[in-house]
CSV table of C-alpha atoms in Angstrom, one decimal:
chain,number,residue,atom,x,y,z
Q,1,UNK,CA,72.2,111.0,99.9
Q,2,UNK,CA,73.3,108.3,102.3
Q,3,UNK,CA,76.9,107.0,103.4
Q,4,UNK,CA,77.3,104.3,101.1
Q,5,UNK,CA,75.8,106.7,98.0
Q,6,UNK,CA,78.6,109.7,99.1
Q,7,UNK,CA,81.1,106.9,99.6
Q,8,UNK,CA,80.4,105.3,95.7
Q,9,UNK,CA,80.6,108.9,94.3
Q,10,UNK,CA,84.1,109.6,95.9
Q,11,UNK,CA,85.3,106.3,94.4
Q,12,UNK,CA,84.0,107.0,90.9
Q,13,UNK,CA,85.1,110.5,91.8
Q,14,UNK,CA,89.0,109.0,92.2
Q,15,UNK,CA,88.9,106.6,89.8
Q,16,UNK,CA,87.9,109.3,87.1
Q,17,UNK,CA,90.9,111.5,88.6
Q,18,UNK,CA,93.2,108.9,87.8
Q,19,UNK,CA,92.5,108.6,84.2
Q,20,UNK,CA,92.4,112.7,83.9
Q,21,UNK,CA,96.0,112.7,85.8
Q,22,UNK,CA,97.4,109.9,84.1
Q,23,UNK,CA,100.6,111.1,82.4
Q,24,UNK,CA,102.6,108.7,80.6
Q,25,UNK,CA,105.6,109.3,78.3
Q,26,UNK,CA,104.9,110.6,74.9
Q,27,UNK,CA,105.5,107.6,73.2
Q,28,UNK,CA,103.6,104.5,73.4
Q,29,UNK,CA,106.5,102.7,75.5
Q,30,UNK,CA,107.5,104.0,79.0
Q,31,UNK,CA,111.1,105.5,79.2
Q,32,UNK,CA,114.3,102.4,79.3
Q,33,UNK,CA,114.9,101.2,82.6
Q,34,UNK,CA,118.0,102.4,83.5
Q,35,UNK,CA,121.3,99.6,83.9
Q,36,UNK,CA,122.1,99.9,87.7
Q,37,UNK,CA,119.7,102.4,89.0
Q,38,UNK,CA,118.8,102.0,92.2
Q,39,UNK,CA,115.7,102.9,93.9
Q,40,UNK,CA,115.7,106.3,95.6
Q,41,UNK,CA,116.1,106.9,99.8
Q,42,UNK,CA,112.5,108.2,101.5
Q,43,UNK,CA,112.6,112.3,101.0
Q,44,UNK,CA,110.2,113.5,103.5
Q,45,UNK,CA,107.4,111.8,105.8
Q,46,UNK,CA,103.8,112.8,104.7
Q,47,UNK,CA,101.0,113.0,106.9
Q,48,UNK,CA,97.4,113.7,105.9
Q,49,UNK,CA,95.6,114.9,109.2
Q,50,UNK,CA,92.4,115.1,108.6
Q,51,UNK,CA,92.1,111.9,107.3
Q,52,UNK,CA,94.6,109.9,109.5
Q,53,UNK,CA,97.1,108.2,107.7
Q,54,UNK,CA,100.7,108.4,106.9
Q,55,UNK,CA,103.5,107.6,104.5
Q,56,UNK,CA,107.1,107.6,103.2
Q,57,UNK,CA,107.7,109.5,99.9
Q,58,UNK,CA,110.8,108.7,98.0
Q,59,UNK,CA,113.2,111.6,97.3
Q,60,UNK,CA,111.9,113.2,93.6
Q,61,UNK,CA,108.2,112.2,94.2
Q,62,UNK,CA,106.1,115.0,93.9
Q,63,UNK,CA,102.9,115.0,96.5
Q,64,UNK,CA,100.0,117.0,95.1
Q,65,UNK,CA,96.6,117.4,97.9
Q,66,UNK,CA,93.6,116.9,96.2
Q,67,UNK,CA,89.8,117.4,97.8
Q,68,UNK,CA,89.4,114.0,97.8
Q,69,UNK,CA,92.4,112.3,97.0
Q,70,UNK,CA,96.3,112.4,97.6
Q,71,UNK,CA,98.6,111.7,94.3
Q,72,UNK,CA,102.5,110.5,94.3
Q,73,UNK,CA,104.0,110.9,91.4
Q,74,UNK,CA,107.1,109.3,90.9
Q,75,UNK,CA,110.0,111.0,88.4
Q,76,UNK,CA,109.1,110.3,84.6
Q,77,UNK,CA,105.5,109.9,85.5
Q,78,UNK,CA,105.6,105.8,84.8
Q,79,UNK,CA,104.0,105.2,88.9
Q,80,UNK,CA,101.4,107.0,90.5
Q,81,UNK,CA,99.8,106.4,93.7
Q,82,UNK,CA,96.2,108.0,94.9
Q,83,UNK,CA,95.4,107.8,98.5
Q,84,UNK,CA,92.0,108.4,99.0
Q,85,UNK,CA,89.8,108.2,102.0
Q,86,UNK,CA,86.1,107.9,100.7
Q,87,UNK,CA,83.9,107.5,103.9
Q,88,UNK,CA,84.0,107.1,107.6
Q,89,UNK,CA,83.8,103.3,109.2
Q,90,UNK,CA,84.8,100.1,108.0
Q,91,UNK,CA,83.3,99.2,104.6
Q,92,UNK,CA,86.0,97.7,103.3
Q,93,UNK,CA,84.2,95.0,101.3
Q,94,UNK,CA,81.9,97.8,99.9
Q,95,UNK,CA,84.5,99.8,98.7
Q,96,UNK,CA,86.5,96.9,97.3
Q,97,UNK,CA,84.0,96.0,95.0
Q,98,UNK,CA,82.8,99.9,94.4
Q,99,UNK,CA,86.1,100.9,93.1
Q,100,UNK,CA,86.9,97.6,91.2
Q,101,UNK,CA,83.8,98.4,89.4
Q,102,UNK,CA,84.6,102.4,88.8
Q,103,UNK,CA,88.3,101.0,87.4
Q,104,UNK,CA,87.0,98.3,85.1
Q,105,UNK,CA,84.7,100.7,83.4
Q,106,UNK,CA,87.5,104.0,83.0
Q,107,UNK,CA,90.2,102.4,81.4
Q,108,UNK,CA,88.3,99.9,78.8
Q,109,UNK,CA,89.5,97.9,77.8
Q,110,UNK,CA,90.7,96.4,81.2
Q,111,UNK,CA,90.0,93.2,83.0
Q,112,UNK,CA,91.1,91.9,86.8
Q,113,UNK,CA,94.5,89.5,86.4
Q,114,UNK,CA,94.3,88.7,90.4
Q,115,UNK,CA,92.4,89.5,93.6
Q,116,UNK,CA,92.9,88.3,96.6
Q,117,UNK,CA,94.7,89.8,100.2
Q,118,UNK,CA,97.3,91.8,101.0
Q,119,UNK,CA,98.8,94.3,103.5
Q,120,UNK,CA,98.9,98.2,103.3
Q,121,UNK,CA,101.6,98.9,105.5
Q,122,UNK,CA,100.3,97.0,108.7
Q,123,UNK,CA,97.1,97.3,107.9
Q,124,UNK,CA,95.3,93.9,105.9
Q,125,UNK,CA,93.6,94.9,102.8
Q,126,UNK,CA,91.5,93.6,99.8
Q,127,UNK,CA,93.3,93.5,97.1
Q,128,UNK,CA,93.2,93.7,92.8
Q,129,UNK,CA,95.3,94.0,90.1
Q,130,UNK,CA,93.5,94.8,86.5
Q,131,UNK,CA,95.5,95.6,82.9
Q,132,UNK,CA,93.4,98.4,81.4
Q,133,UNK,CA,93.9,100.8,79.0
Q,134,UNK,CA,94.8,104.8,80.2
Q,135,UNK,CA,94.3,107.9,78.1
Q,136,UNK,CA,96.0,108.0,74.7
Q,137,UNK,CA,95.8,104.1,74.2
Q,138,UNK,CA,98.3,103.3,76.6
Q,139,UNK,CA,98.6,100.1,78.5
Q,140,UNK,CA,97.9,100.2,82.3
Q,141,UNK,CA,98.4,98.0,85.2
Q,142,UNK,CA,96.4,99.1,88.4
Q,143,UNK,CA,96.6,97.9,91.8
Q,144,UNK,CA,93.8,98.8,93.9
Q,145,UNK,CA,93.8,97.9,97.9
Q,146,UNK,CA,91.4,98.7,100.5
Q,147,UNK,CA,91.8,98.8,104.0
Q,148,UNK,CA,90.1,99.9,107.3
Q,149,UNK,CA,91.1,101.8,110.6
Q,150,UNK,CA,88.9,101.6,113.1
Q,151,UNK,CA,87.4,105.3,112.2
Q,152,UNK,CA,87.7,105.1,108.2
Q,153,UNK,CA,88.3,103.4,104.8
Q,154,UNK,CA,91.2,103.9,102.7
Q,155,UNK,CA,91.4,102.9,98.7
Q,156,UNK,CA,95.1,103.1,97.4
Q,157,UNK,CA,95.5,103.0,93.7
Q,158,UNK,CA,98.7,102.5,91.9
Q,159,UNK,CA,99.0,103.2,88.4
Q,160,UNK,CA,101.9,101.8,86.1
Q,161,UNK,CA,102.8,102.3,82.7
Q,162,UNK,CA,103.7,98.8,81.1
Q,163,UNK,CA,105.8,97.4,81.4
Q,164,UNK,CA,106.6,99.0,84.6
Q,165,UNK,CA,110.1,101.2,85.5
Q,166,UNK,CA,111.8,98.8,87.6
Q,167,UNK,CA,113.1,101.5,90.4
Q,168,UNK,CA,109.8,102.9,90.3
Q,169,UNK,CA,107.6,100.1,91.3
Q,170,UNK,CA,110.2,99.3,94.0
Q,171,UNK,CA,110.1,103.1,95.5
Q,172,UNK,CA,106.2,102.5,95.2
Q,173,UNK,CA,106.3,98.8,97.1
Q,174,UNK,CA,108.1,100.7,99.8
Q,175,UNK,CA,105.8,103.2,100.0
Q,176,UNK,CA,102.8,101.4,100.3
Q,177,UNK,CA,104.5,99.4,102.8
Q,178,UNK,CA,105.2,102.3,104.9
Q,179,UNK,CA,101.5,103.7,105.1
Q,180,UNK,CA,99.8,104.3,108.9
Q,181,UNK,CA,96.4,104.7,109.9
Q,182,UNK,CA,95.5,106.5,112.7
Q,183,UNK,CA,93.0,108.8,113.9
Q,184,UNK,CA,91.3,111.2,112.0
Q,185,UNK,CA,92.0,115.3,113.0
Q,186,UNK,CA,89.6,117.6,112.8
Q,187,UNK,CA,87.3,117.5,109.8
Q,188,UNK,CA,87.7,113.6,109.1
């Protein structure tokens, strides 16, 4: 199989995760947002090695390694973030499109709201936001951005229940903010 065929299976791959990791509340609406909550200070610094990037993770986000993929889950399970590094080079264009596609077709309903550019950390990246539908009939929102090192591609995914949890999607806005792309280690 060639690059671009091993890179659209690890997209499909990560946006199929997403659904089967998806965990909203068990009710159809995401927990209140809380009067006067503020969002929570960075925990820890995670670094992914072999694939060359970085980030900040709030304190009471859990981090679970994947194969493919890194997930952030934020407390109450309303926000989740996968990182996922699908192939080597700069294809960000390809991917963009690849995993806009893979989205629109697991969470059908859905349809793109906005596209356009943005930044992942320092890093300029392709950018769309979609409103789908999750497991269970549960409304979605879903950022997708792709960027480029010079060595490889990276597709960040957030997932939000609707509407969103207020402290949440600031601790994840921080977050993707705070992501660095650097070399690859060994294995990359």
């Amino acid at each position: 199989m060639t690059r671009a065929g091993w890179a659209a299976v690890a997209i499909l791959a990560t946006a199929v995760l997403a659904a089967l990791v998806w965990r909203g509340t068990d009710d159809d609406e995401p927990p209140p947002r809380r009067a006067g909550a503020t969002p929570a200070a960075v925990s820890s610094v995670y670094a992914q090695a072999r694939y060359g990037y970085s980030l900040r993770v709030p304190a009471g986000w859990r981090v679970r390694e994947g194969r493919r993929a890194t997930r952030l889950t934020g407390p109450g399970a309303t926000v989740t973030i996968v990182v996922a590094s699908p192939t080597s080079g700069s294809f960000v264009s390809r991917v963009a499109r690849d995993t806009r596609r893979a989205l629109l077709s697991s969470y059908r309903p859905a349809r793109v709201v906005a596209a356009g550019r943005g930044r992942l950390g320092s890093a300029r990246a392709r950018t769309a936001e979609l409103a789908g539908t999750a497991p269970g009939r549960r409304r979605v929102r879903i950022l997708s951005a792709v960027a480029a090192s010079r060595w490889r591609t990276y597709v960040v995914t957030v997932f939000a229940a609707v509407p969103p949890d207020a402290v949440r999607f600031v601790e994840a806005q921080r977050t993707l903010a705070s992501l660095r792309f650097g070399r690859p280690g060994r294995g990359g």
